[in-house]
mmCIF file of C-alpha atoms in Angstrom:
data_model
loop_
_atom_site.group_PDB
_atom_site.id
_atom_site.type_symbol
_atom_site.label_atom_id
_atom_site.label_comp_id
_atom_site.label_asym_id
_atom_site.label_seq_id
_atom_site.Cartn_x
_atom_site.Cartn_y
_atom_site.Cartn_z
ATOM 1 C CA UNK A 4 4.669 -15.488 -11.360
ATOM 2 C CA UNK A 5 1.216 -16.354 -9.778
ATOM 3 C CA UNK A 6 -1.452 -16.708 -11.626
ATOM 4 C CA UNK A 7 -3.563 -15.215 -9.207
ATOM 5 C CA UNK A 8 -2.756 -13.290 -5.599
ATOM 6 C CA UNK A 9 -4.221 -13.063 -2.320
ATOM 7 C CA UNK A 10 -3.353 -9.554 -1.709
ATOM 8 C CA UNK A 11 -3.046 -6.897 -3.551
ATOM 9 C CA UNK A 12 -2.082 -3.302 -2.863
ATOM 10 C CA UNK A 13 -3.122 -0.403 -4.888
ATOM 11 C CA UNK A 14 -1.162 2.719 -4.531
ATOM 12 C CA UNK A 15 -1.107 6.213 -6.207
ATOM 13 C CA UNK A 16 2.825 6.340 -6.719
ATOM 14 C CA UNK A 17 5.566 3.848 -6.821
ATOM 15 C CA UNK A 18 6.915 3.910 -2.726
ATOM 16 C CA UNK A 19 3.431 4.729 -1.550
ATOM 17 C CA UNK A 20 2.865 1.253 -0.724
ATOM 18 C CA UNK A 21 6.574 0.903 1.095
ATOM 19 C CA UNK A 22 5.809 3.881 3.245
ATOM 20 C CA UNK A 23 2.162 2.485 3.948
ATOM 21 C CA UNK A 24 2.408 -1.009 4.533
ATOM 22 C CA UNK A 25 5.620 -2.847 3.794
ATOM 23 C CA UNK A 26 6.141 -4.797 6.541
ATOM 24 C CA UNK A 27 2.539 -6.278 6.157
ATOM 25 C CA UNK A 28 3.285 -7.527 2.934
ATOM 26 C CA UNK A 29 6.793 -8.743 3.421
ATOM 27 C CA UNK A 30 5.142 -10.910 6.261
ATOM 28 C CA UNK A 31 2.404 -12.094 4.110
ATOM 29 C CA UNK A 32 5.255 -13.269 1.833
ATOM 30 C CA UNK A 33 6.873 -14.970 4.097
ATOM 31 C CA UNK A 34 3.731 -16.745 5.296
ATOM 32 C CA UNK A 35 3.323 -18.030 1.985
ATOM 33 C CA UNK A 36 0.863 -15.679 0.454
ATOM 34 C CA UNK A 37 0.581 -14.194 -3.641
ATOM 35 C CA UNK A 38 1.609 -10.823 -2.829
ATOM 36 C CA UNK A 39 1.307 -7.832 -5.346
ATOM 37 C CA UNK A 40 1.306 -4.160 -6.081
ATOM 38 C CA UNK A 41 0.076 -1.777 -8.574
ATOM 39 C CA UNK A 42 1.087 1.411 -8.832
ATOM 40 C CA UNK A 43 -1.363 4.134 -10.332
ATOM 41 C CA UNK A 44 0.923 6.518 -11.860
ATOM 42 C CA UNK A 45 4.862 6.671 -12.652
ATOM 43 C CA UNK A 46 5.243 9.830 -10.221
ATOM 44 C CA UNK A 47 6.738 12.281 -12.972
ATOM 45 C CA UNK A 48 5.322 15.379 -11.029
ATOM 46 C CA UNK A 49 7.770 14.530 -8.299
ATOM 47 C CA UNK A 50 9.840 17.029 -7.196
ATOM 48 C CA UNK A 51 13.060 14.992 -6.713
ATOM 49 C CA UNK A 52 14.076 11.730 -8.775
ATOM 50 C CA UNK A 53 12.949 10.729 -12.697
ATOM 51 C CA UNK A 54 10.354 8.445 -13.488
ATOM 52 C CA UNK A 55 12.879 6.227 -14.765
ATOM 53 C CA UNK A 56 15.102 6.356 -11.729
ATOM 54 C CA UNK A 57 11.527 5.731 -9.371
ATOM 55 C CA UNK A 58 10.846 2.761 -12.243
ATOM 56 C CA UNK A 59 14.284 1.122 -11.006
ATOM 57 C CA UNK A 60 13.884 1.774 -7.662
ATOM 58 C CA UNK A 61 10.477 0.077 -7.895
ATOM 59 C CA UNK A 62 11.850 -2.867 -9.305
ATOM 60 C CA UNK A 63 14.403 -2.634 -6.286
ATOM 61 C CA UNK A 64 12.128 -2.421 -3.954
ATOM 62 C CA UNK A 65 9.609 -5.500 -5.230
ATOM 63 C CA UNK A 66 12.839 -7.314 -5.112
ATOM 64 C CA UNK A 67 13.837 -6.612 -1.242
ATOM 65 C CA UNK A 68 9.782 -7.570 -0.496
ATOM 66 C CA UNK A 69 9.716 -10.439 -2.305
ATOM 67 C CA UNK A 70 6.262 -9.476 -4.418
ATOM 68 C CA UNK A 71 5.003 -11.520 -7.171
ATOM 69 C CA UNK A 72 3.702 -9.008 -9.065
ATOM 70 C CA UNK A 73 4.182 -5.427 -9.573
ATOM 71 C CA UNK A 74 2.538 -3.588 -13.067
ATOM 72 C CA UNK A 75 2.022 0.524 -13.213
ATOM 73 C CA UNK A 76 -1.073 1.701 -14.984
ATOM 74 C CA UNK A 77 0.776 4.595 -16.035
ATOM 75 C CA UNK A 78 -2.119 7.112 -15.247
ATOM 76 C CA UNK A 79 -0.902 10.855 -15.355
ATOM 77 C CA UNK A 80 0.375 11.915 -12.174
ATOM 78 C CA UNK A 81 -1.578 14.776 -10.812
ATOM 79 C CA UNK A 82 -4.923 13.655 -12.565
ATOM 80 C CA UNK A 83 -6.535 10.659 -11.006
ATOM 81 C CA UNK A 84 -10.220 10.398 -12.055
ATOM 82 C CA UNK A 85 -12.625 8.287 -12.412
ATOM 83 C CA UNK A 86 -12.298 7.873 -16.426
ATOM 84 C CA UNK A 87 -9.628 5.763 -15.521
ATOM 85 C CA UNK A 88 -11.812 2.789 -13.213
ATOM 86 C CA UNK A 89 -11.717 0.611 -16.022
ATOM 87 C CA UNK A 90 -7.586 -0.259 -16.207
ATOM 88 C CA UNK A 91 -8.226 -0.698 -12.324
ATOM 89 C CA UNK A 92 -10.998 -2.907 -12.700
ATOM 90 C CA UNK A 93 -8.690 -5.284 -15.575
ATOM 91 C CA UNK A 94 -6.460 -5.386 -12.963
ATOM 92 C CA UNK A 95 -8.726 -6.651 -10.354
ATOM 93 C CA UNK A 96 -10.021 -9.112 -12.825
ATOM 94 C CA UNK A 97 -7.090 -10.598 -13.942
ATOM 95 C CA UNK A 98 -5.164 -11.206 -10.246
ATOM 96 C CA UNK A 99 -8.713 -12.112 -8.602
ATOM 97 C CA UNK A 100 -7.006 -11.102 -4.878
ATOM 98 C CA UNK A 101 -9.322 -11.969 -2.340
ATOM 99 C CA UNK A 102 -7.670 -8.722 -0.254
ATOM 100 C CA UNK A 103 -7.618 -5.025 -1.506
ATOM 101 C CA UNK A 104 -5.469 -2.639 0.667
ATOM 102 C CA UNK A 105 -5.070 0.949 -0.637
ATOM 103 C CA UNK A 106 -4.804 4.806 0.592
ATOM 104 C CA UNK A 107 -7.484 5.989 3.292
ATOM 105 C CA UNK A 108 -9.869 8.430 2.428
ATOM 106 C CA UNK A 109 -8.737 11.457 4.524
ATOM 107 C CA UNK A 110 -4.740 12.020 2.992
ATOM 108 C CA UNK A 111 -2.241 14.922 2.736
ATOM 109 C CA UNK A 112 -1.853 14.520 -1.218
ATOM 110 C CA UNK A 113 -4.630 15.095 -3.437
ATOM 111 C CA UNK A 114 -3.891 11.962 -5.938
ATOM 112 C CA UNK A 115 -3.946 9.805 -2.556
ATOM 113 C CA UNK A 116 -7.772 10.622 -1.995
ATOM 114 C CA UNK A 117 -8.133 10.061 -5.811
ATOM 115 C CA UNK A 118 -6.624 6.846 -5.667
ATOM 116 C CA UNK A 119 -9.050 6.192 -2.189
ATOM 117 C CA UNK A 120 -12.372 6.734 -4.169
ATOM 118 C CA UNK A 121 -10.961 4.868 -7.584
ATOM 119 C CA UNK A 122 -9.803 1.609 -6.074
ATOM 120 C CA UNK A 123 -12.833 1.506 -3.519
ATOM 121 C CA UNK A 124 -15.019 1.925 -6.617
ATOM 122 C CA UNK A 125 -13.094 -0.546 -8.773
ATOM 123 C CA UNK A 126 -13.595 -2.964 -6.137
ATOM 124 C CA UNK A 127 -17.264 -3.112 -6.223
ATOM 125 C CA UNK A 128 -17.682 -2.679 -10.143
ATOM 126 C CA UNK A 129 -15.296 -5.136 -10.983
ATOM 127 C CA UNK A 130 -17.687 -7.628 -9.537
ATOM 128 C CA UNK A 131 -20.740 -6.738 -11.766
ATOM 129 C CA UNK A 132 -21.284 -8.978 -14.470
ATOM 130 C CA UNK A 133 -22.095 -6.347 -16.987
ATOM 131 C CA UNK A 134 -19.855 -3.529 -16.219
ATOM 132 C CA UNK A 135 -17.498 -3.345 -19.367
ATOM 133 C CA UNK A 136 -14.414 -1.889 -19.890
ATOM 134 C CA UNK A 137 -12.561 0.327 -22.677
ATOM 135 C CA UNK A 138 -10.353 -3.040 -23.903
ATOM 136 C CA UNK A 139 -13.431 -5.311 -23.645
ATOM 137 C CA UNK A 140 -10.643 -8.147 -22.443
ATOM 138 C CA UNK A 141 -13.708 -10.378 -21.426
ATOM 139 C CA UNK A 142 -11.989 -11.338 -18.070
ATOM 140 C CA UNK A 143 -14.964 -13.067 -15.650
ATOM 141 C CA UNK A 144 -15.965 -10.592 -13.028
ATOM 142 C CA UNK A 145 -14.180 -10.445 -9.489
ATOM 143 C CA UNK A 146 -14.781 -9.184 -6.657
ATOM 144 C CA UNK A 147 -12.215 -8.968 -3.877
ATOM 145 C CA UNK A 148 -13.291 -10.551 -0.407
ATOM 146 C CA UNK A 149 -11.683 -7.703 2.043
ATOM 147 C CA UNK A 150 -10.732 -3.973 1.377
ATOM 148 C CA UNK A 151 -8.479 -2.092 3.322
ATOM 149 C CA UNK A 152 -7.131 1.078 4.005
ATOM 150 C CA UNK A 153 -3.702 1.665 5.386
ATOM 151 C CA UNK A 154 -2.541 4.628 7.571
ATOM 152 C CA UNK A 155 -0.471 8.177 6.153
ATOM 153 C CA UNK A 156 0.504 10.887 7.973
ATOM 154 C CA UNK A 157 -2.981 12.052 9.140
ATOM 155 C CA UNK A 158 -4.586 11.208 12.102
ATOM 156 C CA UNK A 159 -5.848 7.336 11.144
ATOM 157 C CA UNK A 160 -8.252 5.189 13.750
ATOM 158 C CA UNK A 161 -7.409 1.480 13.245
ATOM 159 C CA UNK A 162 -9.726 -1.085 12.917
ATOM 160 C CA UNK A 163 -6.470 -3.632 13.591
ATOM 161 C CA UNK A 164 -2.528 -3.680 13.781
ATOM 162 C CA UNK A 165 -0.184 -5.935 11.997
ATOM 163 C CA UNK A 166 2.935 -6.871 14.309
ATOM 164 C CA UNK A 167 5.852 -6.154 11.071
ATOM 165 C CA UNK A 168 8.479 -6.628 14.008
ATOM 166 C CA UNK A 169 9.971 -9.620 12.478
ATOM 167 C CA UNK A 170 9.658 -7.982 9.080
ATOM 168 C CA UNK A 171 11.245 -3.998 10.098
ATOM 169 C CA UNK A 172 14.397 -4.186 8.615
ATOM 170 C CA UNK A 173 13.137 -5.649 5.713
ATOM 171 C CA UNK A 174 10.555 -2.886 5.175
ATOM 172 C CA UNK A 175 12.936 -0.270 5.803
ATOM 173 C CA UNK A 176 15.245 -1.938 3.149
ATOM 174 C CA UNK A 177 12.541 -1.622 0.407
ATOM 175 C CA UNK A 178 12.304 1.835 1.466
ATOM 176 C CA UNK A 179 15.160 2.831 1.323
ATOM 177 C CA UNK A 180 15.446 1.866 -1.960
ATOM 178 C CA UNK A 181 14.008 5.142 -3.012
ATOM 179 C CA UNK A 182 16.932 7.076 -2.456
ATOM 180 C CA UNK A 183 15.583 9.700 -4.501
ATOM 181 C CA UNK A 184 11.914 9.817 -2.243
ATOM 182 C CA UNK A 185 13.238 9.068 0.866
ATOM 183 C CA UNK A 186 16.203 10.946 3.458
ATOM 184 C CA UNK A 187 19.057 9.082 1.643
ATOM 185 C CA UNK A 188 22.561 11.699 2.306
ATOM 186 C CA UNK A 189 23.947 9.698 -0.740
ATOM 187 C CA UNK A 190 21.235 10.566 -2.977
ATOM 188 C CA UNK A 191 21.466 14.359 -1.660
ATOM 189 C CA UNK A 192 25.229 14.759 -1.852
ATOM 190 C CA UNK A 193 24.769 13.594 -5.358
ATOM 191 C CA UNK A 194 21.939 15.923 -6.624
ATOM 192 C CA UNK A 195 20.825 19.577 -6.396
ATOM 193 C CA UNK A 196 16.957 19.060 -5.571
ATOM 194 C CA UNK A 197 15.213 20.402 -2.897
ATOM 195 C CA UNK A 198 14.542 18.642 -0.162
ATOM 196 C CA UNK A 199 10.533 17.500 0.116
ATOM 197 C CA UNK A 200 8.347 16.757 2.682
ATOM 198 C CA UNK A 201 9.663 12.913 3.298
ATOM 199 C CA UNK A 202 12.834 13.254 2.034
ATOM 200 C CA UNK A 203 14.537 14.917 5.489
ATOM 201 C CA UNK A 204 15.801 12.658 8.171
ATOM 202 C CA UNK A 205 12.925 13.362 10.431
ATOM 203 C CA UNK A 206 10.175 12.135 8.396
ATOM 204 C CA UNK A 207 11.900 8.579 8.967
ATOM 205 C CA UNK A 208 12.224 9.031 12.483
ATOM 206 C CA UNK A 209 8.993 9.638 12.609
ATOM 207 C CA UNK A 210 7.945 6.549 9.968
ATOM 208 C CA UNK A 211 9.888 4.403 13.187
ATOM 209 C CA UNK A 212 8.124 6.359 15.900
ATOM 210 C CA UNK A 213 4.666 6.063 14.496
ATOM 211 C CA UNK A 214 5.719 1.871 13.794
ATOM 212 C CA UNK A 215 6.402 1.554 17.459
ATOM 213 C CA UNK A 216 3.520 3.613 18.644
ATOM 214 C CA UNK A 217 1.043 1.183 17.154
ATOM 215 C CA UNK A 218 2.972 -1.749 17.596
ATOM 216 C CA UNK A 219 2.970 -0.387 21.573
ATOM 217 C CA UNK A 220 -0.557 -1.015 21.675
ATOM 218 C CA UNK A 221 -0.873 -4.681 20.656
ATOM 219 C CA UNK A 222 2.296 -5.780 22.604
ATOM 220 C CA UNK A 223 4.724 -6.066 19.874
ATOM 221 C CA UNK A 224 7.722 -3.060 18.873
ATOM 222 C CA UNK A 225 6.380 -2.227 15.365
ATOM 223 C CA UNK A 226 3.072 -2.017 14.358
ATOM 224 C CA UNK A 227 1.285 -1.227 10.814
ATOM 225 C CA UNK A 228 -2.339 -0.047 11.101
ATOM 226 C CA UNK A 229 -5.142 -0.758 8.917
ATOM 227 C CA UNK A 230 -9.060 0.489 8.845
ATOM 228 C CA UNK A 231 -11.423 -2.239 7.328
ATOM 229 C CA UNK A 232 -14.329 -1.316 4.864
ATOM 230 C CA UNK A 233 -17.030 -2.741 6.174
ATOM 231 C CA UNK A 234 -17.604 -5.329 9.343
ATOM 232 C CA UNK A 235 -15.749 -7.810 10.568
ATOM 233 C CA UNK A 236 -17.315 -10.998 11.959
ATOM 234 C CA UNK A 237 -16.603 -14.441 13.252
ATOM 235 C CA UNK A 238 -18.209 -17.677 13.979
ATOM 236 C CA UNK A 239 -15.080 -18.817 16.277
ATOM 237 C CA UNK A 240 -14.431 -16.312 19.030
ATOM 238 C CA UNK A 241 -11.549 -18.087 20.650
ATOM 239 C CA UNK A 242 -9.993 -18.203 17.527
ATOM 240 C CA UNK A 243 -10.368 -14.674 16.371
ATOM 241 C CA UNK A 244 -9.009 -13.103 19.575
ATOM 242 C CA UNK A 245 -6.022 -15.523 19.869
ATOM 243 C CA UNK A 246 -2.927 -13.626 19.495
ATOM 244 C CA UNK A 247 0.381 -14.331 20.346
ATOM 245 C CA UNK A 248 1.278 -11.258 21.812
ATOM 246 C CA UNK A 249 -0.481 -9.943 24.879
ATOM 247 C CA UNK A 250 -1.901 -6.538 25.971
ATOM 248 C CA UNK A 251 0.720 -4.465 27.421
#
C-alpha cells in the first residue's frame, strides 16, 4: 500500500466515485500513479442494497480499478456537516495527495453538495499549521496541490476532459460491480426493491452517451469532464496544449 498518493478522490457514497470519474483513475493507475478513494458515508439510507452488500461491492470495485487505497469515514448517511471536517482533514494529512477530485457544487443529492463544501474546506484547513483535530493525531499539515470537481447529472461546464477511451470497459466493470446501485437484471430478478433513479437501464445509456459526448469534443470516443478550483497556468505553452488527439 502507498505510503502516500497522488490522487485522491473524495466521494459522498461508495460508487459515487465509479459513476463520476472511473476511467480517470483507472488511467492514472495505469500511468503509474498512487491512486485512492474515500468514501464519506456507508450509504445505509439507500433505497436498494445493504451497507454490507455496498461494503463488498466497494471492495469489488477498488479491485477492478486497481486503487491503492480505499478507507470509509463512516459519516451518517443523510447528515453531512461540517462537524465532521476534521476525519477529512486526517485523511488529507496522512495520504498527502498532491490532487483532490470530489462532487461539484451544483448536484441532484443533497449529501453530494455536503460532501462539495466539506472536502473543498478540508482542503484548505488541512494545510494550516494550527488547525487541530478531535484525535489530535499530530500528522504535519498538507495541503493538496490541485482540487477538482467531477461532473453528475446536472448541467456541468468543464474546465478539461480526460480521454478514459482506453480505460471504458474497465470503468464500466467497476461499475457494474454495484449490482445493487446500478441497472444489473441479475440483481433485480433476485430482489423485490424498487427500482431508483440509476438503477434502470437508461441511466447507463445515458452514463455512455454523456462519455461520448465529451469525449466528442476533444477527439477521442469517451470523455470524463472535470472543473478546476482555481487557475490553471503554464510556463511551457507548447507543452501544455500538446495532445495526442486532435480537434474534431
Amino acid at each position: 500500500m502507498a505510503e502516500t498518493l497522488d490522487i485522491l478522490a473524495i466521494a459522498a457514497h461508495p460508487d459515487d466515485v465509479e459513476l463520476a470519474a472511473g476511467g480517470t483513475l483507472a488511467l492514472c493507475v495505469r500511468q503509474g500513479l498512487q491512486v485512492g478513494a474515500l468514501d464519506l458515508t456507508r450509504g445505509e439510507l439507500g433505497t436498494r442494497g445493504t451497507p454490507e452488500l455496498r461494503a463488498k461491492e466497494t471492495a469489488a470495485a477498488t479491485a477492478v480499478l486497481g486503487l491503492s487505497a480505499r478507507e470509509n469515514l463512516g459519516l451518517p448517511d443523510g447528515n453531512i456537516t461540517a462537524s465532521d471536517l476534521g476525519g477529512v482533514i486526517e485523511v488529507l494529512r496522512k495520504w498527502r495527495p498532491r490532487i483532490v477530485m470530489t462532487h461539484p457544487e451544483d448536484c441532484r443529492h443533497p449529501d453530494h453538495n455536503a460532501a462539495h463544501t466539506l472536502v473543498r474546506d478540508a482542503c484548505y484547513y488541512a494545510g494550516l499549521k494550527k488547525m487541530k483535530t478531535g484525535t489530535g493525531t499530530g500528522v504535519p499539515p498538507w495541503r493538496p496541490k490541485h482540487l477538482l470537481y467531477f461532473a453528475e447529472v446536472k448541467h456541468f461546464e468543464p474546465t478539461f476532459i480526460v480521454d478514459v477511451t482506453t480505460t471504458w470497459e474497465q470503468r464500466m466493470q467497476a461499475l457494474r460491480c454495484y449490482g445493487s446501485q446500478v441497472h444489473s437484471p441479475v440483481y433485480k430478478e433476485a430482489s423485490e426493491e424498487p427500482e431508483t433513479f440509476i438503477s434502470n437501464a437508461g441511466f447507463s445509456e445515458w452514463i455512455e452517451a454523456r462519455a461520448r459526448t465529451y469525449g466528442h469534443l476533444i477527439g477521442c470516443t469517451y470523455g470524463e469532464p472535470f472543473q478546476y478550483n482555481g487557475t490553471l497556468g503554464t510556463a511551457n505553452l507548447d507543452m501544455f496544449l500538446n495532445m495526442e488527439a486532435p480537434f474534431r
